[in-house]
Amino acid sequence: MRSDAIKKGLDKAPHRSLLKALGFVDQELECPMIGVVNSFNEIVPGHMHLNEITAAVKAGVRLAGGTPVEFPAIAVCDGIAMNHSGMKYSLASRELIADMVETMAEAHQFDGLVLVTACDKVVPGMLMAAARLDIPSIVISGGPMLAGRHRGERVSLSTIFEAVGAVRAGKITEAELAEYEESTCPGCGSCAGMFTANSMNCLTEALGMALPGNGTVPAISAARRRLAKLTGIKVMELVREGVKPSDILTPKAFDNGLAVDMALGCSTNTVLHLPAIASEAGVEINLDKINSISDSIPNLCKLSPMGSHFMEDLHEAGGIGAVMGELAKKGLIDLDVSTVSGMKVGDIIREQVVLNPDVIRSIDNPYSQSGGIAILKGNLAPDGAVVKKAGVAPEMLSHRGPARVFNSEEEAAAAINSGVIQKGDVIVIRYEGPKGGPGMREMLTPTATVIGLGLDKDVALLTDGRFSGATRGASIGHISPEAAEGGPVAALQDGDMIEIDINNNKLNVELSPEELADRLSRWQPPEPRVKKGYLARYAKLVTSASTGAILKK
């Protein structure tokens, strides 16, 4: 066993002494030691119940003859971090989480890992660590929150962000907004729509790194606790059989994950996270590959914020297995891919059926023939940009309008709130990329305000930052190269005409190559916004959004 390095032999008597200081008995030290990474804290709703999930995991490990050893990981709530300097830390926390798990697992030589996670950057951070360490590992999430209810209508986090804009537009009162505050988020779990957290938990299941149900079983349910126990039992099988993440996270597994991504209409943040996980696994995913898969995968689901369905509906309709089953009908899923369950994908989905065709459409009746995410390129984004195509109004799939250029999210939000944005405008928010932000902030407040003001069918937003999974509308992010690195977006001026053609994957500014080159030749990089601490180090090491915003090797 790997853990023998800390507990076997004469020269490990001091180590055993320290382990016995923890209360371990000899019988426990004879068993495989399983690190259980618990990302519980008291500030993230998706994580506030993870002590319960972790306790169930540990019970499963013990039932299967292992010794569970719990240790913590940090987690950021993107919703609470939104629209202030705290959001700079969200994406950057992904790398910290991966490093923390690596550090603990290597320092203490665990035989296997159970990664107890839930929200946004924690899921990919833990998967990156699992791929990097390549010791038997399995993921269990805390599960999705139930939808809230407001005056008979089901709602989720995106609803209240958009309601703020509705107040500014005079469509609802502040008293009604206060009602939303009380009812939008009814309890524990990752927010109820197909936002980043639920996207990544569903894709973890599709990749084969979690048991069936991981993405959709509700957070509050007993079924989630049972799944956690089964996960603890299953990690012991992985350890005994020597099954490692490298056996699961193969190129074909990532193809399956991307196919499910496009069918579900997941968050654009998956375009950052899947390449980052793949990089740790020694698999290359670039934007051209993502576009190629998106072109061939039909969009089968429209969950909040794109539609009226929520994660609980997806679960009741058959979950990720049913979605993969529909895709498999036309050979769009590789059935021979291995999973941590011990079964091949084909074995898992063989008995899965769609129980509600309103939630998971038939492969013969999709919302669109192409996937939920599109990669755009052109003279404004030579290395690519990303849009959640499935969430864009048909009127905005092709758009031409004048740029309204802002050098920060705060500047853009102030302009939107003051009413100076006109129909037809293209709002450009730059210097918010991985390096320029630093940290590539999400822009949910500006996009939700535009929707609340009723301008989502008239106004586009572009940024070298990123958008929340709760964002919808013609919101194009990840523009690469970013402004802070002298990308073309740094040369834009108010009034420049922007051409957006999402169906044909184009994003251009109507400037001649000579004019664009002349402007960029006169461009000077701005002073770093953060000059000390973790973010300053992160800004020096982070790479482009087009490569997953991973750190330089």
Coordinates of C-alpha atoms in Angstrom, one line a residue, residues 31-516:
C31 CA -6.1 -0.8 6.4
P32 CA -5.8 1.4 3.3
M33 CA -5.8 5.0 4.3
I34 CA -8.3 7.1 2.3
G35 CA -8.0 10.9 2.2
V36 CA -11.5 12.4 2.3
V37 CA -11.2 16.0 1.0
N38 CA -14.1 18.0 2.6
S39 CA -14.7 21.4 1.1
F40 CA -17.2 22.4 3.8
N41 CA -17.5 25.9 5.0
E42 CA -20.1 28.2 6.5
I43 CA -20.2 30.8 3.7
V44 CA -21.1 28.8 0.6
P45 CA -24.6 27.4 0.4
G46 CA -23.5 24.6 -1.8
H47 CA -21.0 23.5 0.9
M48 CA -22.8 24.1 4.1
H49 CA -24.1 20.5 4.3
L50 CA -20.9 18.8 3.2
N51 CA -20.1 17.6 6.7
E52 CA -23.1 15.3 6.4
I53 CA -22.0 14.1 3.0
T54 CA -18.4 13.6 4.2
A55 CA -19.7 11.6 7.2
A56 CA -21.6 9.3 4.9
V57 CA -18.4 8.9 2.7
K58 CA -16.4 7.9 5.8
A59 CA -19.0 5.4 6.8
G60 CA -18.8 3.8 3.4
V61 CA -15.0 3.7 3.5
R62 CA -15.2 1.9 6.9
L63 CA -17.9 -0.5 5.7
A64 CA -15.5 -1.5 2.9
G65 CA -12.5 -2.0 5.2
G66 CA -10.7 1.3 4.9
T67 CA -9.5 4.0 7.2
P68 CA -10.9 7.4 6.2
V69 CA -8.8 10.5 7.0
E70 CA -10.6 13.8 6.5
F71 CA -8.9 17.1 5.6
P72 CA -10.3 20.4 4.3
A73 CA -10.2 22.4 1.1
I74 CA -11.3 26.0 0.5
A75 CA -14.3 27.0 -1.6
V76 CA -15.5 30.4 -2.9
C77 CA -19.2 31.2 -3.5
D78 CA -19.2 33.0 -6.9
G79 CA -22.6 34.5 -6.2
I80 CA -21.4 36.2 -3.0
A81 CA -18.1 37.1 -4.6
M82 CA -19.8 38.7 -7.6
N83 CA -19.5 42.3 -8.5
H84 CA -16.7 43.3 -6.2
S85 CA -12.9 42.6 -5.9
G86 CA -13.6 39.2 -4.3
M87 CA -14.5 37.8 -7.7
K88 CA -10.8 38.2 -8.7
Y89 CA -10.1 35.2 -6.4
S90 CA -12.7 32.8 -7.8
L91 CA -11.0 31.3 -10.8
A92 CA -7.6 31.7 -9.1
S93 CA -8.9 29.5 -6.3
R94 CA -9.0 26.6 -8.7
E95 CA -5.2 26.4 -8.8
L96 CA -5.0 26.7 -5.0
I97 CA -7.4 23.9 -4.5
A98 CA -5.5 21.6 -6.8
D99 CA -2.2 22.4 -5.0
M100 CA -3.8 21.9 -1.6
V101 CA -5.1 18.5 -2.4
E102 CA -1.8 17.5 -4.0
T103 CA 0.1 18.7 -1.0
M104 CA -1.9 16.8 1.5
A105 CA -2.1 13.6 -0.5
E106 CA 1.7 13.5 -1.2
A107 CA 2.7 14.6 2.3
H108 CA 0.7 11.9 3.9
Q109 CA 0.8 9.2 1.2
F110 CA -2.9 8.3 1.1
D111 CA -3.8 5.2 -0.8
G112 CA -6.8 6.8 -2.4
L113 CA -9.0 9.9 -2.4
V114 CA -12.6 10.8 -2.1
L115 CA -13.2 14.4 -3.3
V116 CA -16.2 15.9 -1.6
T117 CA -17.1 19.0 -3.6
A118 CA -20.0 21.1 -4.8
C119 CA -19.4 24.5 -6.3
D120 CA -17.8 26.3 -9.3
K121 CA -14.0 26.1 -9.1
V122 CA -13.8 23.4 -6.4
V123 CA -14.9 20.7 -8.8
P124 CA -12.3 21.3 -11.5
G125 CA -9.7 22.1 -8.9
M126 CA -10.2 18.7 -7.3
L127 CA -10.3 16.9 -10.6
M128 CA -7.1 18.6 -11.6
A129 CA -5.5 17.3 -8.4
A130 CA -6.8 13.8 -9.0
A131 CA -5.4 13.7 -12.6
R132 CA -2.0 15.2 -11.4
L133 CA -1.6 12.7 -8.5
D134 CA -3.0 9.7 -10.4
I135 CA -3.9 7.7 -7.3
P136 CA -7.3 6.0 -7.0
S137 CA -9.8 8.8 -6.7
I138 CA -13.5 9.4 -6.9
V139 CA -15.7 12.5 -6.7
I140 CA -19.0 13.0 -4.8
S141 CA -20.7 16.4 -5.0
G142 CA -23.1 17.9 -2.5
G143 CA -25.8 18.0 -5.1
P144 CA -28.0 20.7 -6.5
M145 CA -30.3 23.1 -4.6
L146 CA -34.0 22.9 -5.2
A147 CA -35.6 25.7 -7.1
G148 CA -37.1 28.5 -5.0
R149 CA -40.7 29.6 -5.3
H150 CA -41.9 33.1 -5.6
R151 CA -45.6 33.8 -6.0
G152 CA -46.2 30.4 -7.5
E153 CA -43.2 30.7 -9.9
R154 CA -40.1 28.6 -9.6
V155 CA -37.0 30.7 -9.5
S156 CA -33.2 30.4 -9.1
L157 CA -30.2 32.7 -8.5
S158 CA -30.3 34.2 -12.0
T159 CA -33.8 35.3 -11.4
I160 CA -32.9 37.7 -8.6
F161 CA -29.8 39.0 -10.4
E162 CA -32.2 39.9 -13.3
A163 CA -34.7 41.3 -10.9
V164 CA -32.3 44.0 -9.8
G165 CA -32.3 45.3 -13.4
A166 CA -36.1 45.1 -13.4
V167 CA -36.2 47.4 -10.3
R168 CA -34.0 49.9 -12.1
A169 CA -36.3 49.7 -15.1
G170 CA -39.4 50.3 -12.9
K171 CA -40.8 46.9 -13.7
I172 CA -41.0 45.7 -10.1
T173 CA -40.6 47.5 -6.7
E174 CA -37.9 47.1 -4.2
A175 CA -40.4 45.5 -1.9
E176 CA -41.0 42.8 -4.5
L177 CA -37.2 42.4 -4.8
A178 CA -37.1 41.8 -1.1
E179 CA -39.6 39.0 -1.5
Y180 CA -37.2 37.4 -4.0
E181 CA -34.4 37.6 -1.4
E182 CA -36.5 35.5 0.9
S183 CA -37.5 32.8 -1.6
T184 CA -34.9 32.4 -4.3
C185 CA -32.4 30.1 -2.6
P186 CA -34.4 27.7 -0.3
G187 CA -31.6 25.8 1.2
C188 CA -28.4 23.8 0.8
G189 CA -26.9 22.8 -2.5
S190 CA -25.4 24.3 -5.6
C191 CA -27.7 26.9 -7.2
A192 CA -30.6 25.2 -9.0
G193 CA -29.9 26.0 -12.6
M194 CA -27.4 24.7 -15.1
F195 CA -24.8 27.2 -13.8
T196 CA -21.1 26.4 -13.5
A197 CA -21.3 24.2 -10.3
N198 CA -24.0 21.9 -11.7
S199 CA -22.4 21.9 -15.1
M200 CA -19.2 20.6 -13.7
N201 CA -20.8 18.1 -11.4
C202 CA -22.8 16.7 -14.4
L203 CA -19.7 16.6 -16.5
T204 CA -17.8 14.8 -13.7
E205 CA -20.4 12.1 -14.0
A206 CA -20.1 12.1 -17.8
L207 CA -16.3 11.9 -17.6
G208 CA -16.7 8.7 -15.5
M209 CA -15.1 10.2 -12.3
A210 CA -18.2 9.9 -10.2
L211 CA -21.0 7.4 -9.7
P212 CA -24.3 7.8 -11.6
G213 CA -26.5 10.4 -10.1
N214 CA -23.6 12.7 -8.9
G215 CA -24.7 15.5 -11.1
T216 CA -28.4 15.6 -10.4
V217 CA -29.5 13.9 -7.1
P218 CA -30.8 16.8 -5.0
A219 CA -28.7 18.1 -2.1
I220 CA -31.4 17.7 0.5
S221 CA -32.3 14.1 -0.4
A222 CA -31.5 10.9 1.5
A223 CA -30.5 9.5 -1.9
R224 CA -27.5 12.0 -1.9
R225 CA -26.4 10.6 1.5
R226 CA -26.7 7.0 0.2
L227 CA -24.7 7.9 -2.9
A228 CA -22.0 9.3 -0.6
K229 CA -21.8 6.0 1.3
L230 CA -21.6 4.1 -2.0
T231 CA -18.8 6.4 -3.1
G232 CA -16.9 5.6 0.1
I233 CA -17.4 1.9 -0.6
K234 CA -16.4 2.2 -4.2
V235 CA -13.1 4.0 -3.5
M236 CA -12.0 0.9 -1.7
E237 CA -12.6 -1.2 -4.8
L238 CA -10.6 1.3 -6.9
V239 CA -7.7 1.0 -4.4
R240 CA -7.8 -2.8 -4.3
E241 CA -8.0 -3.0 -8.1
G242 CA -5.4 -0.3 -8.8
V243 CA -7.8 1.8 -10.9
K244 CA -6.4 5.3 -11.3
P245 CA -7.7 8.6 -12.9
S246 CA -5.4 7.9 -15.9
D247 CA -7.5 4.8 -16.6
I248 CA -10.7 6.9 -16.6
L249 CA -9.7 10.4 -17.9
T250 CA -8.8 9.3 -21.5
P251 CA -9.3 11.3 -24.7
K252 CA -12.5 9.4 -25.4
A253 CA -13.8 10.3 -21.9
F254 CA -13.2 14.0 -22.5
D255 CA -15.0 13.6 -25.9
N256 CA -18.0 12.2 -24.0
G257 CA -17.8 15.0 -21.5
L258 CA -17.8 17.6 -24.2
A259 CA -20.7 15.9 -25.9
V260 CA -22.8 16.0 -22.8
D261 CA -21.7 19.6 -22.2
M262 CA -23.1 20.6 -25.6
A263 CA -26.3 18.6 -25.2
L264 CA -27.1 20.1 -21.8
G265 CA -26.2 23.7 -22.7
C266 CA -23.7 24.0 -19.8
S267 CA -21.9 27.1 -18.5
T268 CA -19.3 28.7 -20.7
N269 CA -16.9 28.2 -17.8
T270 CA -16.6 24.5 -18.8
V271 CA -14.5 25.8 -21.7
L272 CA -11.9 26.9 -19.1
H273 CA -12.2 23.9 -16.8
L274 CA -12.3 20.8 -19.1
P275 CA -9.0 21.9 -20.9
A276 CA -7.4 22.5 -17.5
I277 CA -8.4 19.1 -16.2
A278 CA -7.3 17.5 -19.5
S279 CA -3.9 19.2 -19.3
E280 CA -3.3 17.6 -16.0
A281 CA -4.3 14.2 -17.5
G282 CA -1.9 14.7 -20.5
V283 CA -4.8 15.1 -22.9
E284 CA -5.1 18.1 -25.2
I285 CA -8.3 20.0 -25.7
N286 CA -8.2 23.2 -27.7
L287 CA -11.0 25.5 -28.8
D288 CA -11.1 24.1 -32.4
K289 CA -11.8 20.7 -30.9
I290 CA -14.6 22.1 -28.7
N291 CA -16.1 23.8 -31.8
S292 CA -15.9 20.6 -33.8
I293 CA -17.7 18.6 -31.1
S294 CA -20.3 21.4 -30.6
D295 CA -21.1 21.4 -34.4
S296 CA -21.9 17.7 -34.2
I297 CA -23.9 17.5 -30.9
P298 CA -27.6 18.6 -30.8
N299 CA -28.8 20.7 -27.8
L300 CA -31.3 18.6 -26.0
C301 CA -31.9 20.6 -22.8
K302 CA -32.8 24.1 -21.8
L303 CA -32.4 24.4 -18.1
S304 CA -32.3 27.7 -16.1
P305 CA -31.1 30.3 -17.1
M306 CA -31.9 29.3 -20.7
G307 CA -35.3 27.8 -20.0
S308 CA -37.9 27.0 -17.3
H309 CA -36.5 23.7 -16.1
F310 CA -34.2 23.1 -13.1
M311 CA -31.8 20.5 -11.9
E312 CA -34.5 18.6 -10.0
D313 CA -36.4 18.3 -13.3
L314 CA -33.4 16.9 -15.1
H315 CA -33.0 14.3 -12.3
E316 CA -36.6 13.2 -12.5
A317 CA -36.4 13.1 -16.3
G318 CA -33.6 10.5 -16.1
G319 CA -30.5 12.5 -15.4
I320 CA -27.1 12.4 -17.1
G321 CA -27.5 8.7 -18.0
A322 CA -30.7 9.5 -20.0
V323 CA -29.0 12.4 -21.8
M324 CA -26.1 10.1 -22.8
G325 CA -28.5 7.5 -23.8
E326 CA -30.2 9.8 -26.3
L327 CA -26.8 10.9 -27.7
A328 CA -25.8 7.2 -28.0
K329 CA -28.7 6.5 -30.3
K330 CA -26.8 8.3 -33.1
G331 CA -23.3 7.1 -32.0
L332 CA -22.4 10.4 -30.3
I333 CA -21.2 8.7 -27.1
D334 CA -18.3 6.3 -26.8
L335 CA -19.8 3.3 -24.9
D336 CA -16.5 1.6 -24.2
V337 CA -15.2 4.3 -21.9
S338 CA -14.4 3.1 -18.3
T339 CA -15.8 4.7 -15.2
V340 CA -15.2 4.7 -11.5
S341 CA -18.3 2.6 -11.1
G342 CA -16.5 -0.4 -12.5
M343 CA -18.8 -0.4 -15.5
K344 CA -18.4 0.9 -19.0
V345 CA -20.5 3.8 -20.1
G346 CA -22.6 1.5 -22.3
D347 CA -23.4 -0.7 -19.4
I348 CA -24.5 2.3 -17.3
I349 CA -26.8 3.9 -19.9
R350 CA -28.3 0.7 -21.3
E351 CA -31.3 0.8 -19.0
Q352 CA -31.6 4.6 -18.9
V353 CA -34.7 6.1 -20.6
V354 CA -36.0 9.6 -20.8
L355 CA -38.9 10.0 -18.4
N356 CA -39.9 13.5 -19.5
P357 CA -39.3 14.5 -23.1
D358 CA -40.1 18.1 -22.2
V359 CA -36.9 18.3 -20.1
I360 CA -34.7 16.0 -22.2
R361 CA -35.7 16.2 -25.8
S362 CA -35.4 13.3 -28.2
I363 CA -32.2 13.1 -30.3
D364 CA -34.7 13.5 -33.3
N365 CA -36.3 16.6 -31.9
P366 CA -33.5 18.8 -30.4
Y367 CA -33.7 22.5 -29.7
S368 CA -30.9 22.8 -32.3
Q369 CA -28.7 20.6 -34.3
S370 CA -25.6 22.1 -32.8
G371 CA -24.4 22.3 -29.2
G372 CA -25.1 24.9 -26.5
I373 CA -21.7 26.5 -26.7
A374 CA -20.0 28.2 -29.7
I375 CA -16.4 29.3 -30.2
L376 CA -16.0 32.6 -32.2
K377 CA -12.9 33.8 -33.9
G378 CA -12.0 36.8 -36.0
N379 CA -9.8 39.9 -36.0
L380 CA -11.2 40.8 -32.6
A381 CA -10.5 37.4 -31.1
P382 CA -7.7 35.7 -33.1
D383 CA -7.3 33.0 -30.4
G384 CA -11.1 32.6 -29.8
A385 CA -14.0 33.7 -27.7
V386 CA -16.9 31.8 -26.1
V387 CA -20.7 32.2 -26.1
K388 CA -23.5 30.1 -24.7
K389 CA -25.3 29.9 -28.0
A390 CA -28.3 28.1 -26.6
G391 CA -29.0 31.1 -24.4
V392 CA -28.9 33.7 -27.1
A393 CA -32.2 35.2 -28.5
P394 CA -32.5 34.4 -32.3
E395 CA -32.5 38.1 -33.0
M396 CA -29.0 38.4 -31.6
L397 CA -27.3 35.5 -33.3
S398 CA -26.3 38.0 -35.9
H399 CA -25.7 41.6 -34.8
R400 CA -23.8 44.7 -35.9
G401 CA -23.5 47.6 -33.6
P402 CA -21.2 50.3 -32.2
A403 CA -18.8 49.5 -29.4
R404 CA -19.2 51.1 -26.0
V405 CA -15.8 50.5 -24.4
F406 CA -15.2 50.2 -20.7
N407 CA -11.9 49.3 -18.9
S408 CA -13.5 47.5 -16.0
E409 CA -16.7 45.8 -14.9
E410 CA -17.4 48.7 -12.5
E411 CA -17.3 51.3 -15.4
A412 CA -19.7 49.2 -17.5
A413 CA -22.1 48.6 -14.7
A414 CA -22.3 52.3 -13.9
A415 CA -23.0 53.1 -17.5
I416 CA -25.7 50.4 -17.8
N417 CA -27.4 51.6 -14.6
S418 CA -27.3 55.2 -15.6
G419 CA -29.3 54.4 -18.8
V420 CA -26.7 55.6 -21.4
I421 CA -26.6 52.2 -23.2
Q422 CA -28.8 52.4 -26.3
K423 CA -30.5 49.6 -28.3
G424 CA -28.0 48.2 -30.8
D425 CA -24.9 48.9 -28.7
V426 CA -22.1 46.4 -28.1
I427 CA -20.8 46.8 -24.6
V428 CA -17.1 45.9 -24.4
I429 CA -15.6 45.2 -21.0
R430 CA -11.8 44.8 -21.2
Y431 CA -8.8 44.4 -18.9
E432 CA -10.8 41.8 -17.0
G433 CA -9.0 38.7 -18.3
P434 CA -6.9 36.1 -16.4
K435 CA -3.9 38.4 -16.3
G436 CA -5.5 41.9 -16.5
G437 CA -8.2 41.4 -13.9
P438 CA -6.4 39.7 -12.5
G439 CA -8.5 36.5 -12.1
M440 CA -10.9 36.8 -15.0
R441 CA -14.0 38.0 -13.1
E442 CA -17.5 36.8 -14.0
M443 CA -19.8 39.5 -15.3
L444 CA -23.2 38.4 -14.1
T445 CA -24.2 41.8 -12.7
P446 CA -23.9 43.6 -16.1
T447 CA -25.5 40.8 -18.1
A448 CA -28.4 40.3 -15.6
T449 CA -29.0 44.1 -15.5
V450 CA -29.2 44.3 -19.3
I451 CA -31.8 41.5 -19.2
G452 CA -33.7 43.1 -16.3
L453 CA -33.8 46.3 -18.3
G454 CA -35.3 44.4 -21.3
L455 CA -32.4 45.0 -23.6
D456 CA -31.2 41.4 -24.0
K457 CA -32.6 41.2 -27.6
D458 CA -31.0 44.5 -28.5
V459 CA -27.6 44.7 -26.8
A460 CA -24.5 42.4 -26.9
L461 CA -21.7 42.2 -24.3
L462 CA -18.1 41.3 -25.0
T463 CA -15.3 40.8 -22.5
D464 CA -11.9 39.3 -22.1
G465 CA -13.3 38.3 -18.7
R466 CA -15.9 35.6 -18.3
F467 CA -19.6 35.2 -17.6
S468 CA -21.4 33.3 -14.9
G469 CA -23.2 30.0 -15.7
A470 CA -26.3 32.0 -14.7
T471 CA -25.7 34.4 -17.7
R472 CA -27.8 34.3 -20.8
G473 CA -28.1 36.6 -23.8
A474 CA -25.5 37.7 -26.4
S475 CA -22.7 37.6 -23.8
I476 CA -19.4 36.7 -25.4
G477 CA -16.5 36.1 -23.1
H478 CA -12.9 34.8 -22.9
I479 CA -11.8 37.1 -25.8
S480 CA -8.2 36.0 -26.5
P481 CA -5.6 37.4 -26.5
E482 CA -6.8 39.5 -23.6
A483 CA -6.4 43.3 -23.5
A484 CA -3.6 43.2 -20.9
E485 CA -1.5 41.2 -23.3
G486 CA -2.1 43.5 -26.2
G487 CA -4.9 41.6 -27.8
P488 CA -7.0 43.4 -30.5
V489 CA -9.7 44.2 -27.9
A490 CA -7.2 46.6 -26.4
A491 CA -7.3 48.7 -29.5
L492 CA -11.1 49.2 -29.6
Q493 CA -12.6 52.7 -29.4
D494 CA -16.1 54.0 -28.8
G495 CA -18.1 53.8 -32.0
D496 CA -16.1 51.1 -33.7
M497 CA -18.5 48.8 -35.5
I498 CA -18.6 45.2 -34.2
E499 CA -19.9 42.3 -36.2
I500 CA -21.1 39.3 -34.4
D501 CA -22.1 36.2 -36.4
I502 CA -22.6 33.3 -33.9
N503 CA -24.0 30.8 -36.4
N504 CA -20.9 31.2 -38.4
N505 CA -18.5 31.5 -35.4
K506 CA -17.3 35.0 -36.3
L507 CA -16.4 38.0 -34.2
N508 CA -14.9 41.0 -36.0
V509 CA -14.4 44.7 -35.7
E510 CA -14.7 46.8 -38.9
L511 CA -11.1 48.1 -39.0
S512 CA -8.5 47.5 -41.7
P513 CA -5.5 45.4 -40.7
E514 CA -3.4 48.6 -41.1
E515 CA -5.6 50.6 -38.7
L516 CA -5.7 47.8 -36.1

